[in-house]
XYZ file of C-alpha atoms in Angstrom:
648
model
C -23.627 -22.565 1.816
C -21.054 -19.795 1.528
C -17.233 -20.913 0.337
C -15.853 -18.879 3.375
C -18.107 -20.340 6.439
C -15.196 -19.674 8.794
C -14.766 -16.026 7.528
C -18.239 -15.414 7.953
C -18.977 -17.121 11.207
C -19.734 -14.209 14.052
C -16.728 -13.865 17.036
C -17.511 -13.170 20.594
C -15.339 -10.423 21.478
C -15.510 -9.544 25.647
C -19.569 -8.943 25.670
C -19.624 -8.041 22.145
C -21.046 -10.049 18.995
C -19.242 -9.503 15.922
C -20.894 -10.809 12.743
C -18.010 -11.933 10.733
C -14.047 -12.444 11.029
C -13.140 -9.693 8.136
C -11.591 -6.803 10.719
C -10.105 -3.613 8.902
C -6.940 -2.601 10.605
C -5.545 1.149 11.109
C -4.930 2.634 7.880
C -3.886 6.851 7.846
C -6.369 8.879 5.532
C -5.519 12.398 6.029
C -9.495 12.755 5.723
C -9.382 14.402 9.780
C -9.484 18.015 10.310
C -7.378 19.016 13.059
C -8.111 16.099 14.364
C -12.020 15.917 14.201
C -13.910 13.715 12.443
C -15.622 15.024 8.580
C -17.603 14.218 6.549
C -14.652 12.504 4.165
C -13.909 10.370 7.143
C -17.382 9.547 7.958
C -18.001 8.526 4.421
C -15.020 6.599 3.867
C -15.757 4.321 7.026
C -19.169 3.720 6.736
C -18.498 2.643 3.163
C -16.769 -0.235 4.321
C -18.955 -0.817 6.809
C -22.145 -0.958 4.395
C -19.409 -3.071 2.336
C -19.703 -5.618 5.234
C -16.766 -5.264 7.773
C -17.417 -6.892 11.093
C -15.170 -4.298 12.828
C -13.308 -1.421 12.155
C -10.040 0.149 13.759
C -9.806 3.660 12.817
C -6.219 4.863 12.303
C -4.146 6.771 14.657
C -6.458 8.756 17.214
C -4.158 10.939 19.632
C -4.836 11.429 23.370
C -3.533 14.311 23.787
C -3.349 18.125 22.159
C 0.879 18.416 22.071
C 1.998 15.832 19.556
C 0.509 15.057 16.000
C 1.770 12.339 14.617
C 0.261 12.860 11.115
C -1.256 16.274 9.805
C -4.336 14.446 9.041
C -4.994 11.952 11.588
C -7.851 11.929 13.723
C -8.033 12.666 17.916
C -10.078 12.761 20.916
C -8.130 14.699 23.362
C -10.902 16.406 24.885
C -15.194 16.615 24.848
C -14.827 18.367 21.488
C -14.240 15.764 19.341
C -16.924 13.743 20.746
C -19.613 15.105 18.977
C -17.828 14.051 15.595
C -17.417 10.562 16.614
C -21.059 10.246 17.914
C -21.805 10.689 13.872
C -19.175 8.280 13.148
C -20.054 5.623 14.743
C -23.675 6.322 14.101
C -23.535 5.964 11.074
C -20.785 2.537 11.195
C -23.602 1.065 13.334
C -26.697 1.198 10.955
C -24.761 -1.109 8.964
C -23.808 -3.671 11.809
C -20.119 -3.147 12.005
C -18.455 -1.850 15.357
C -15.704 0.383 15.093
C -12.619 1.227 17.636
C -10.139 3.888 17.749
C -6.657 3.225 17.840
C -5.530 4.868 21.123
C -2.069 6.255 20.380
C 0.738 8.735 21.909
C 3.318 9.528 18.889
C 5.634 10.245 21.350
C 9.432 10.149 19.248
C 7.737 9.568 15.854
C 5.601 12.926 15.893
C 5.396 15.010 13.259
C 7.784 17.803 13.153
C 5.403 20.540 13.394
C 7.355 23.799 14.164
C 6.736 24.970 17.619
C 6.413 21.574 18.563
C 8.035 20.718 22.140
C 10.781 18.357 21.702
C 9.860 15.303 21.182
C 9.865 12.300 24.344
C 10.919 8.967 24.213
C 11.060 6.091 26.660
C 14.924 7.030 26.465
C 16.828 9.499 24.748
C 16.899 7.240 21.984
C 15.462 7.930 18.884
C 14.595 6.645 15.024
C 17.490 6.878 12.900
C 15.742 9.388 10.827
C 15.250 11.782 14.367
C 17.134 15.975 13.991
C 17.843 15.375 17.641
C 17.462 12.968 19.891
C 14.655 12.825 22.067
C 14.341 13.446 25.542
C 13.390 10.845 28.365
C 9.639 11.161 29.600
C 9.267 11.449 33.505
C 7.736 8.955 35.795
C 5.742 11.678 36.794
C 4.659 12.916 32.798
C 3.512 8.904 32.514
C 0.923 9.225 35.218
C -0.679 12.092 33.091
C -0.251 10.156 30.138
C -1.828 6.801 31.713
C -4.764 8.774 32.743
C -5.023 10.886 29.360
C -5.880 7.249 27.677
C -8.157 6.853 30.225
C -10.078 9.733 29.674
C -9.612 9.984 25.916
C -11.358 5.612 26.220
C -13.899 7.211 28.414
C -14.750 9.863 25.657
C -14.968 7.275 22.673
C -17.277 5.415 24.926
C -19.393 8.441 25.639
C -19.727 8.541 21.718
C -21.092 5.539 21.519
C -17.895 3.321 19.877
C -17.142 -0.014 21.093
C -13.862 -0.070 22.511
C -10.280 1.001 21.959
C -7.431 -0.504 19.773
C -4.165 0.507 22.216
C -1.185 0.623 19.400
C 1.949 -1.076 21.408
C 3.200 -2.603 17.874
C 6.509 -1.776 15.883
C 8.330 -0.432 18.623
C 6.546 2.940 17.448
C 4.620 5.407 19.189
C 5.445 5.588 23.202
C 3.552 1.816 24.532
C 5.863 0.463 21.413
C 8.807 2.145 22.173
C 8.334 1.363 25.683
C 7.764 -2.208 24.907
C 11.035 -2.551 22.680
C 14.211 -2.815 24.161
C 15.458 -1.131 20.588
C 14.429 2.072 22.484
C 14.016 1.520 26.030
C 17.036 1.674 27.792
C 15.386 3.000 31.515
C 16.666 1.268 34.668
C 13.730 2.487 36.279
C 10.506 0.345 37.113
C 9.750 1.122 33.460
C 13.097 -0.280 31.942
C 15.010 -3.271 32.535
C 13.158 -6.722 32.111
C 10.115 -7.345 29.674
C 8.405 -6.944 33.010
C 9.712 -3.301 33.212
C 8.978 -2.688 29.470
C 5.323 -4.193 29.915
C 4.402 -2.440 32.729
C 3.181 0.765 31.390
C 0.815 -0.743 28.326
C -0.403 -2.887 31.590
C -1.124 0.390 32.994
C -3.048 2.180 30.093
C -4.835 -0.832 29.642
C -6.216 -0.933 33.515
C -6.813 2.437 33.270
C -8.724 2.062 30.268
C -11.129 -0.862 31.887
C -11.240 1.415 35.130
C -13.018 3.953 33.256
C -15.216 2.081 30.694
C -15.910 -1.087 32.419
C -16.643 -4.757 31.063
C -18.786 -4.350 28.279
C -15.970 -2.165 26.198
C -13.937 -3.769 23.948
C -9.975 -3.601 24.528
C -7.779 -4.960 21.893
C -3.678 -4.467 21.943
C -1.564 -4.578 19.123
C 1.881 -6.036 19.183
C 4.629 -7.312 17.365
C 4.369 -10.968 17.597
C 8.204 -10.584 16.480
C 10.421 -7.219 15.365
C 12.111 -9.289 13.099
C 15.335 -7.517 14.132
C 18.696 -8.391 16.225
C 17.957 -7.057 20.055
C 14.220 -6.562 19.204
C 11.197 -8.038 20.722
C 11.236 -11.821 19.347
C 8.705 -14.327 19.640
C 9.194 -15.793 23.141
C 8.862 -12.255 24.023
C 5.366 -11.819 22.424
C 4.099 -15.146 23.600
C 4.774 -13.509 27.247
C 3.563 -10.206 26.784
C 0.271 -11.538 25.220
C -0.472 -14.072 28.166
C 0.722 -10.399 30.539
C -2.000 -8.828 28.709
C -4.823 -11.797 28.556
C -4.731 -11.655 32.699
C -4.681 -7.649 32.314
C -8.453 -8.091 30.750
C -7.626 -7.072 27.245
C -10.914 -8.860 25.144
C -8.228 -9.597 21.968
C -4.804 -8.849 20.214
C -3.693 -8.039 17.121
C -0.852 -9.767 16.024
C 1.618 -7.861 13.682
C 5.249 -8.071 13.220
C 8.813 -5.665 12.127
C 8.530 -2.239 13.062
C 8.386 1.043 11.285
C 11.940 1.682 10.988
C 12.600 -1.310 9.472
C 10.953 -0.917 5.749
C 9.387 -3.737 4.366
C 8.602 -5.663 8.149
C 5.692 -4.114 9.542
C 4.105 -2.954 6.154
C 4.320 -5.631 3.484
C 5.490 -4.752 0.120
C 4.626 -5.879 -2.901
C 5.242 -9.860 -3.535
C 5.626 -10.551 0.328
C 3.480 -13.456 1.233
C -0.224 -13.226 2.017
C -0.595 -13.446 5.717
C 3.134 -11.689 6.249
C 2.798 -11.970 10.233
C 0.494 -15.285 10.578
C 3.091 -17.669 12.376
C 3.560 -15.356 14.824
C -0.743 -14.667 15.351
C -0.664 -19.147 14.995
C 1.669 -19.419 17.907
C 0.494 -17.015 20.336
C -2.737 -18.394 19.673
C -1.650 -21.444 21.477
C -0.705 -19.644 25.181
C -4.071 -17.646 25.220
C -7.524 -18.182 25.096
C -8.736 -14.582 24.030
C -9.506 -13.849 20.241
C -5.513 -13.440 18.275
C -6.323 -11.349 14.796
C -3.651 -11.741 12.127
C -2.484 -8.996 9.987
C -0.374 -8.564 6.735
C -1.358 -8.662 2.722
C -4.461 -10.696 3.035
C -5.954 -9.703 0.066
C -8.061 -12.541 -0.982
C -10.820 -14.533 0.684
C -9.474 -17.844 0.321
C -6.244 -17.133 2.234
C -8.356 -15.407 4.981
C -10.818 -18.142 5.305
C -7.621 -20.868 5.122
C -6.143 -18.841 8.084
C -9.358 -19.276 10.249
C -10.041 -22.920 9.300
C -6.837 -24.012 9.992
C -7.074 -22.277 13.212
C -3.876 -20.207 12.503
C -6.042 -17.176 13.840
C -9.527 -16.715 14.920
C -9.784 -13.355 13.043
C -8.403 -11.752 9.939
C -7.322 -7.869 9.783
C -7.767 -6.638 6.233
C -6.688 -3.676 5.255
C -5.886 -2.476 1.975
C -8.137 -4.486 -0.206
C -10.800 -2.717 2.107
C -9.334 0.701 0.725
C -8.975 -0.664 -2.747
C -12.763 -2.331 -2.579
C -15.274 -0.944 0.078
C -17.336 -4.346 -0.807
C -14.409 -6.637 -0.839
C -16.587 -8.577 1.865
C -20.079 -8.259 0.582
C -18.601 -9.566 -2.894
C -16.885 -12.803 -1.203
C -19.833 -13.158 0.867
C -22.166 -13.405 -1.972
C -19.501 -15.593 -4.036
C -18.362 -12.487 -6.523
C -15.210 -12.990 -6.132
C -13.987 -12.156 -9.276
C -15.553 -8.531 -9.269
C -13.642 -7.405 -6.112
C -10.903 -4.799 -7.291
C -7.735 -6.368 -7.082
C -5.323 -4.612 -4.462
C -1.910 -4.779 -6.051
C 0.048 -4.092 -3.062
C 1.775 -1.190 -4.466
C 1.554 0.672 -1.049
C 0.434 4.110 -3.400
C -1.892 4.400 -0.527
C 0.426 5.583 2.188
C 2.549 7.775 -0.838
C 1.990 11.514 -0.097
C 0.389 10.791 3.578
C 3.297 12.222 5.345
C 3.293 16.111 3.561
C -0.787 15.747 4.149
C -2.003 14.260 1.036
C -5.551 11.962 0.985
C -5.278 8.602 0.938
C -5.441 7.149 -2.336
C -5.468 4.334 -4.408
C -4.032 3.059 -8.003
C -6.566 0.488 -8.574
C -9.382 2.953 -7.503
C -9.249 6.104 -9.068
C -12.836 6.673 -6.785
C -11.459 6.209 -3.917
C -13.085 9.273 -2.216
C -16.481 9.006 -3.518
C -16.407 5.567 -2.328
C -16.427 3.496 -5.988
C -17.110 3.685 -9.170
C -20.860 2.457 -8.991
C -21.751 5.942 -8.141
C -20.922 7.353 -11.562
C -24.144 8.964 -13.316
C -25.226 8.844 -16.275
C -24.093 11.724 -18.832
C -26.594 13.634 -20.457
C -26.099 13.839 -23.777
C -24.772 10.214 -25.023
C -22.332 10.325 -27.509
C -19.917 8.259 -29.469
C -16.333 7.498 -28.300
C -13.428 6.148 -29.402
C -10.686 4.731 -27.323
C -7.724 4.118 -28.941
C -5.024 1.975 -26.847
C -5.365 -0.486 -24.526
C -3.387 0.020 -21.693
C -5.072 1.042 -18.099
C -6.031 4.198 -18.906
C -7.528 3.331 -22.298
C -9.393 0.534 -20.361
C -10.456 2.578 -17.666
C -11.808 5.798 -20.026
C -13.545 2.630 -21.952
C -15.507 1.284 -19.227
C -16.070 4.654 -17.460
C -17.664 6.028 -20.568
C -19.716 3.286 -21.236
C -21.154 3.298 -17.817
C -22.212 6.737 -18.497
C -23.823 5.345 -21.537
C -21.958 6.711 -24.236
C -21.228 4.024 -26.826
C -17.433 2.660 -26.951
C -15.349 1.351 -28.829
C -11.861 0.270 -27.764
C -9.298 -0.399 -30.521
C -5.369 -1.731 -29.271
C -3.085 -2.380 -31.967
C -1.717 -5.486 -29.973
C -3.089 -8.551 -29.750
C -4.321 -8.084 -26.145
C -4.627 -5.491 -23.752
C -2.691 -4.504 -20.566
C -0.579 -2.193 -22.258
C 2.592 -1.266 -20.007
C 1.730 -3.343 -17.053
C 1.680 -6.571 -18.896
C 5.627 -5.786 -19.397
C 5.352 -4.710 -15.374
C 4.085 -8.084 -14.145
C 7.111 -9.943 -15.419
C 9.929 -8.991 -12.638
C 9.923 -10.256 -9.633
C 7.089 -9.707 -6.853
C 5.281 -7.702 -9.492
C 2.509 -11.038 -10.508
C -0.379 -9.054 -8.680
C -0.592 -6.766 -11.640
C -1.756 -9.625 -13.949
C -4.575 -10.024 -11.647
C -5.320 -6.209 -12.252
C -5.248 -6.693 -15.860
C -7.586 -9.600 -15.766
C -10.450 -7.561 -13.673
C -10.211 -4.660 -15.959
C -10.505 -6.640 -18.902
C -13.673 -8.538 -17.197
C -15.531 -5.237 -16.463
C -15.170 -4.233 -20.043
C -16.837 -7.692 -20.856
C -19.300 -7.121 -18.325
C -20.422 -3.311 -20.202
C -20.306 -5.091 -23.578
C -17.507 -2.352 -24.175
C -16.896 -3.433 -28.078
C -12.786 -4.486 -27.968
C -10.892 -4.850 -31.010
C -6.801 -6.167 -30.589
C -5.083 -5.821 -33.557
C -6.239 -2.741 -34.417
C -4.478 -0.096 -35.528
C -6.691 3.391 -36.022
C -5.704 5.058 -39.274
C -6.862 8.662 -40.645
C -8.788 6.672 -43.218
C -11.121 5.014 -40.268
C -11.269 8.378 -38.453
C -12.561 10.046 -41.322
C -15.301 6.985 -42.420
C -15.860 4.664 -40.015
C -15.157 6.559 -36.440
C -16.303 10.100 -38.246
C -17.769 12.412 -35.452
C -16.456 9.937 -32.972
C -14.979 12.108 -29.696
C -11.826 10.122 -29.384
C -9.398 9.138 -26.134
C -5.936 8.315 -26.997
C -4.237 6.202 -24.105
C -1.451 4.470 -26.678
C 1.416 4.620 -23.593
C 5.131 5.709 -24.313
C 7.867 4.865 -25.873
C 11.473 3.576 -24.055
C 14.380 6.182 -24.572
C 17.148 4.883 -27.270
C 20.214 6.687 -27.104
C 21.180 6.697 -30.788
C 25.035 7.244 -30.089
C 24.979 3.979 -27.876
C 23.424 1.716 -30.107
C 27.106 1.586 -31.755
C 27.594 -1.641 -28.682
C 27.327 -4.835 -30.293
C 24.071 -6.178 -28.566
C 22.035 -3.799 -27.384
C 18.062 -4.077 -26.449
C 15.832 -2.374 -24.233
C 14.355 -3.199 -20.352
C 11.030 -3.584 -22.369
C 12.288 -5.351 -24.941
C 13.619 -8.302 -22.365
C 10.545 -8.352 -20.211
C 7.844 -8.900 -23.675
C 10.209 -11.766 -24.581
C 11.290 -10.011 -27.768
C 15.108 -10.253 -27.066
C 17.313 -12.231 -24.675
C 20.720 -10.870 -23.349
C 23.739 -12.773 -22.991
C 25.679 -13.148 -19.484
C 27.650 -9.770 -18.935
C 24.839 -7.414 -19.157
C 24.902 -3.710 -18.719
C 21.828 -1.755 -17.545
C 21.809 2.217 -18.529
C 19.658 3.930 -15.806
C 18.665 2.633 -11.988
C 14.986 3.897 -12.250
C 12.374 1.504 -11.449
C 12.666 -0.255 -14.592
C 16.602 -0.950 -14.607
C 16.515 -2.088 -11.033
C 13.333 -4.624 -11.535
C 15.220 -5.221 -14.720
C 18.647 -6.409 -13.068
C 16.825 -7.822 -10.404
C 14.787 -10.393 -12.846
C 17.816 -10.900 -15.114
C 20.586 -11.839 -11.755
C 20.777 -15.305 -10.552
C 18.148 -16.007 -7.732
C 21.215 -16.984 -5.683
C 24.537 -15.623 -5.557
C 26.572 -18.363 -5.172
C 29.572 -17.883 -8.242
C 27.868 -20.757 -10.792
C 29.622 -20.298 -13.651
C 26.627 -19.992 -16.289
C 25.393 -16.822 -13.186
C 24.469 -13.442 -15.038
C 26.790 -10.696 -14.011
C 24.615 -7.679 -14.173
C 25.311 -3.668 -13.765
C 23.402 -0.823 -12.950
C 24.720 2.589 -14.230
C 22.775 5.285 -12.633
C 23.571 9.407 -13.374
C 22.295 10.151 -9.513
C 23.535 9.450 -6.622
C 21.540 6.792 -5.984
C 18.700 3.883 -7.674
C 15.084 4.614 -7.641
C 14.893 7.991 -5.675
C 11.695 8.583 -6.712
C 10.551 5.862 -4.841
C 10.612 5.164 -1.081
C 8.412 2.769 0.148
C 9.521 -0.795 1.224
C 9.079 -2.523 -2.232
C 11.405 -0.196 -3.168
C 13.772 -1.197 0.115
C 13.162 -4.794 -0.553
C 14.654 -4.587 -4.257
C 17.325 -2.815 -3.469
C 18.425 -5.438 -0.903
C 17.432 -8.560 -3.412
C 20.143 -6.903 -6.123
C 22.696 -6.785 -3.344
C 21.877 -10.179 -2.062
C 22.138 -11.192 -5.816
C 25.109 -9.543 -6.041
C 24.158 -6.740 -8.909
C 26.818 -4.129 -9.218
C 25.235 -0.654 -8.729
C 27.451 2.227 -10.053
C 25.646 5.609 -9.036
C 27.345 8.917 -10.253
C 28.043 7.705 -13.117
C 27.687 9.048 -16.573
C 27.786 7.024 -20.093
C 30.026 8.972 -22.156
C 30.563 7.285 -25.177
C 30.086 3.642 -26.177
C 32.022 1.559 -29.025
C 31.125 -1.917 -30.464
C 33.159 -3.479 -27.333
C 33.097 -0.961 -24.690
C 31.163 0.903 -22.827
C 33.168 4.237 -21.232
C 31.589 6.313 -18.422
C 32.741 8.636 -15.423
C 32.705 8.710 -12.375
C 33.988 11.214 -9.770
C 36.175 13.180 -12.438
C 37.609 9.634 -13.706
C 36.872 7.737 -16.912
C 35.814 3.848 -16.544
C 35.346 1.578 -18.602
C 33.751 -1.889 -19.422
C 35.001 -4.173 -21.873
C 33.825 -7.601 -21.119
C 30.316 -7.126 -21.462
C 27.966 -8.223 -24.232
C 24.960 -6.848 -23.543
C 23.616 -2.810 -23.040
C 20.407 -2.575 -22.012
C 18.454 0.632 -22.132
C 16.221 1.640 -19.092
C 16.747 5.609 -18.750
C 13.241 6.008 -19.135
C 10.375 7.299 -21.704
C 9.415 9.673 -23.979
C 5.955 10.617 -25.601
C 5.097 9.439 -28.778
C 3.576 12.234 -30.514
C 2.822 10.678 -33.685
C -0.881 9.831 -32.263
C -2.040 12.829 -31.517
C -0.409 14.508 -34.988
C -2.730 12.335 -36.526
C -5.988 12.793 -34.785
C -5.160 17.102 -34.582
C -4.746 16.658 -38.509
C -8.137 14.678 -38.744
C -9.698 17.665 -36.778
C -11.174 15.178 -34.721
C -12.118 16.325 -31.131
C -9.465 14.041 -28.973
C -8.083 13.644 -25.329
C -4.779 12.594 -24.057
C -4.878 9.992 -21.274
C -1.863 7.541 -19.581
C 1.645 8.312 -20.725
C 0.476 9.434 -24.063
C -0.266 12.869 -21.988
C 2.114 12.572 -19.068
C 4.636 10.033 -17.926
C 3.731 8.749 -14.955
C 2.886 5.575 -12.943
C -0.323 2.955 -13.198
C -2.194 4.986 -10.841
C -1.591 8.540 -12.653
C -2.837 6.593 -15.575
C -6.205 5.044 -14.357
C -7.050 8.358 -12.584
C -6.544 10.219 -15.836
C -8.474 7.637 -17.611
C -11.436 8.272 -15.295
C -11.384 11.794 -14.711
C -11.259 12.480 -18.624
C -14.244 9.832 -19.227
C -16.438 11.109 -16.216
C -16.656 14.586 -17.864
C -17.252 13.595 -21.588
């Protein structure tokens, strides 16, 4: 008997069968074409579908030709696309999955395209982020619109899909902004009461079951709550959902937050598995239609816990789909441990907005669906992998799949490199997990691993002698000689590998990603004024922490520090340091610090060179992988990895 019998137990859905409870929500590709289906998008789908997803929502399909909302999104505004999807879900179907658009109207969060009309709104209200605010759509202009989602559901059904997903979650898009009276201010019969902000999702949705009947699957997503002060809240959602049960809709999707708020819809890393599942547990109670739940599931267990405990009848899983097109096959058939580990890093949805692919860190394969597809080379040859971080690991099981013959040497006495030191901080615990499933498919290729190894010239020249060689050995933390005068000083890595331990006045050089999930592990969990509390500070040069980052773990940091009370100085430079102060400036002024006794070091890395000085004077042919080539982040480093050992 399978370990997940609820997960795997089929759902009636309206008329429809569904083999399993394993859903994959909306997720934005950038694989469209103007809005019509390829052969990218066609792939990508179906591989999750042969990976053994009962149902798939595609993301964002438009219903109509005058607002994008992402350069790459998909849409069925007219006969044209139809063709496309007829392929699509074709080829979904061989495999037994059903697949639904998400029905959607950008409305006020369009993409800025030039030429673009401006943009409409359920209220000249608009996100915080808007150039101008946006105008109020006519009663009149939401008559067209009802029947455009009419006609663009008729056309998906002509195609042969199953049914519509009709986005009215986050208080995005026009149903959401309609829905939420964070933008809908109307005092017409679309404003006003919840009644007035229901009515014109009610609307779509008739429209949509006027024009594909019974035996077409409708599904609405909401915001079971918008986590936010004069948002939708829970009473509301338990309302709208029983509005929309009598309306005919076959089941809901139950999210939560909304877009503007970072961190509530999409969950960063470290938020709870099933983010949104009290809200999906208590609607549940007021309806008797199918309530999915949504929100960094990642692993079976929690998934199947969810169902059995009849917290939701269905479970929307989304990026561990992206990050393993057989996540379900492999929990199906008890493999758990060989599912790719999604990390949550939300690298996925980085790029999407100026038109980039979706893409993944864990899977640098992402687009030709995994990394079973990877041939064999042709002429097998030797290789040496020195380092063990994740792009020495990945090279090292790449090019062993390929059937060269590895060997893996790390000077350490265990691999993981950089992202052992990553895991430590706070809400970063999913990368052990990555570490532990690249280190088992190394096992699993008999990839021969040697830890506390260092390569010298002496073993290039004997032992590894014609050996083509990959050097992933990482980089090295920046230590600014002149500072070291301070009395205590270590570095962020140094802390997080346990090698030193500050004291209770510490000072952090640099607000990257490393000095703020530095401070952020160092500061008392609670800011409450105990007297043994850290005091920690962030000096940053720029005007602000992490701006090379801007997704909602990044958000959700930031606000932990200030809960925790970390002082962030931005502008600020370090201009000279003594044994008992530090001195920096800040808008023309000199400052300085003379109470604390630790500096800590986090403005960044630098290459060691020394590595590849050695293997150029050994004449030995050699690659550069990780940060040993290129500072960068875990995913530039297992894509490098992989791309270097796929062409050897």
């Amino acid at each position: 008997m399978n370990q997940y019998p609820h997960l795997f137990s089929p759902i009636k859905i309206g008329e429809t069968t569904v083999k399993n409870r394993i859903f994959m929500p909306p997720i934005s590709t950038n694989l469209a074409d103007k809005g019509y289906v390829t052969e990218d998008l066609i792939q990508h789908y179906t591989a999750r579908a042969k990976g053994g997803v009962g149902l798939i929502v595609t993301e964002v399909t438009t219903v109509e030709p005058v607002y994008t909302y992402l350069p790459g999104d998909m849409s069925i505004c007219d006969d044209s696309y139809i063709p496309g999807w007829k392929k699509l879900a074709e080829s979904v179907h061989q495999y037994g999955a059903k697949i639904l658009p998400q029905l959607f109207h950008p409305a006020y969060m369009a993409f800025p395209i030039p030429g673009t009309p401006r943009f409409i709104a359920p209220s000249n209200v608009g996100p915080y982020y808007a150039k101008e605010a946006p105008r109020a759509v006519t009663v009149e202009e939401l008559k067209v619109i009802i029947r455009q989602f009419g006609e663009a559901a008729g056309r998906v059904k002509q195609a042969g899909a199953d049914g519509v997903e009709i986005h009215a979650a986050h208080a995005h898009g026009l149903l959401g902004g309609f829905l939420s009276p964070l933008y809908n201010k109307r005092t017409d019969q679309y404003g006003g009461d919840i009644d007035g902000r229901l009515r014109l999702t009610l609307e779509v949705v008739k429209e949509v079951r006027n024009v594909c009947g019974k035996d077409f699957i409708i599904d609405v997503r909401i915001s079971g709550d918008e986590y936010t002060d004069g948002g939708l809240n829970l009473n509301d959602a338990i309302y709208v959902s029983k509005q929309l049960e009598k309306a005919g809709v076959d089941f809901l999707h139950v999210s939560g937050g909304t877009t503007v708020m970072r961190g509530s819809s999409i969950p960063a890393p470290g938020t709870p598995m099933g983010s949104h599942v009290k809200m999906a547990e208590e609607i549940k109670k007021y309806v008797s239609i199918p309530v999915a739940t949504v929100g960094r599931i990642t692993e079976p267990w929690i998934a199947e816990e969810m169902i059995a405990n009849d917290r939701a009848d269905i479970c929307m899983i989304g990026r561990a789909n992206l990050c393993d097109p057989d996540f379900v096959e492999k929990a199906q058939h008890e493999q758990v441990d060989e599912i790719r580990p999604c990390i949550g890093c939300l690298r996925c949805l980085n790029g999407i907005m100026f038109g980039n692919r979706v893409a993944c860190t864990v899977n640098p394969s992402l687009e030709l669906e995994n990394e079973e597809t990877i041939t064999e080379a042709s002429t097998k040859k030797n290789v040496l992998v020195i380092g063990g971080g994740p792009a020495g690991m990945e090279a090292a099981y790449v090019a062993k799949k390929r059937g060269h013959h590895v060997v893996l040497c790390e000077k350490d006495d265990s691999l993981g490199g950089l992202v052992r030191l990553a895991a430590v901080p706070i809400a970063k615990q999913d990368l052990t997990r990555l570490i532990k499933y690249m280190e088992r498919k190394l096992r699993q290729m008999n990839v021969e691993v040697r830890v506390n190894c260092t390569v010298t010239p002496e073993m290039l020249k004997t032992e590894f002698k014609d050996y083509e060689v990959i050097a992933g050995t990482g980089a090295m933390p920046i230590v600014i000689s002149p500072f070291t005068a301070f009395k205590q000083w270590m570095t962020a890595d140094d802390i997080l590998a346990g090698k030193s331990f500050p004291g209770r006045k510490i000072v952090i050089i640099g607000g990257g990603s490393v000095g703020c999930e530095t401070a952020d592990y160092l500061a008392p969990l609670v800011n409450d004024l105990f007297p043994r509390n850290r005091e920690v500070t962030i000096l940053e040069m720029a005007a602000g922490v992490m701006l090379n980052e801007s997704g909602p773990g990044r958000s959700l940091l930031v606000q932990r520090m200030m809960e925790k009370g970390v002082e962030i100085i931005c502008n600020a430079t370090v201009e000279r340091v003594e044994e008992e102060k530090i001195f920096y400036s800040k808008n023309g002024q000199e400052c300085c610090i003379d109470d604390a006794d630790t500096l800590v070091f986090a403005a960044g890395y630098k290459i060691d060179k020394n590595l590849e000085e050695m293997l150029s004077a050994c004449g030995v042919k050699y690659h550069i992988v990780g940060d040993a080539e290129k500072l960068g982040n875990i995913k530039d480093a297992i894509r490098r990895g992989y791309e270097v050992a796929k062409e050897l």
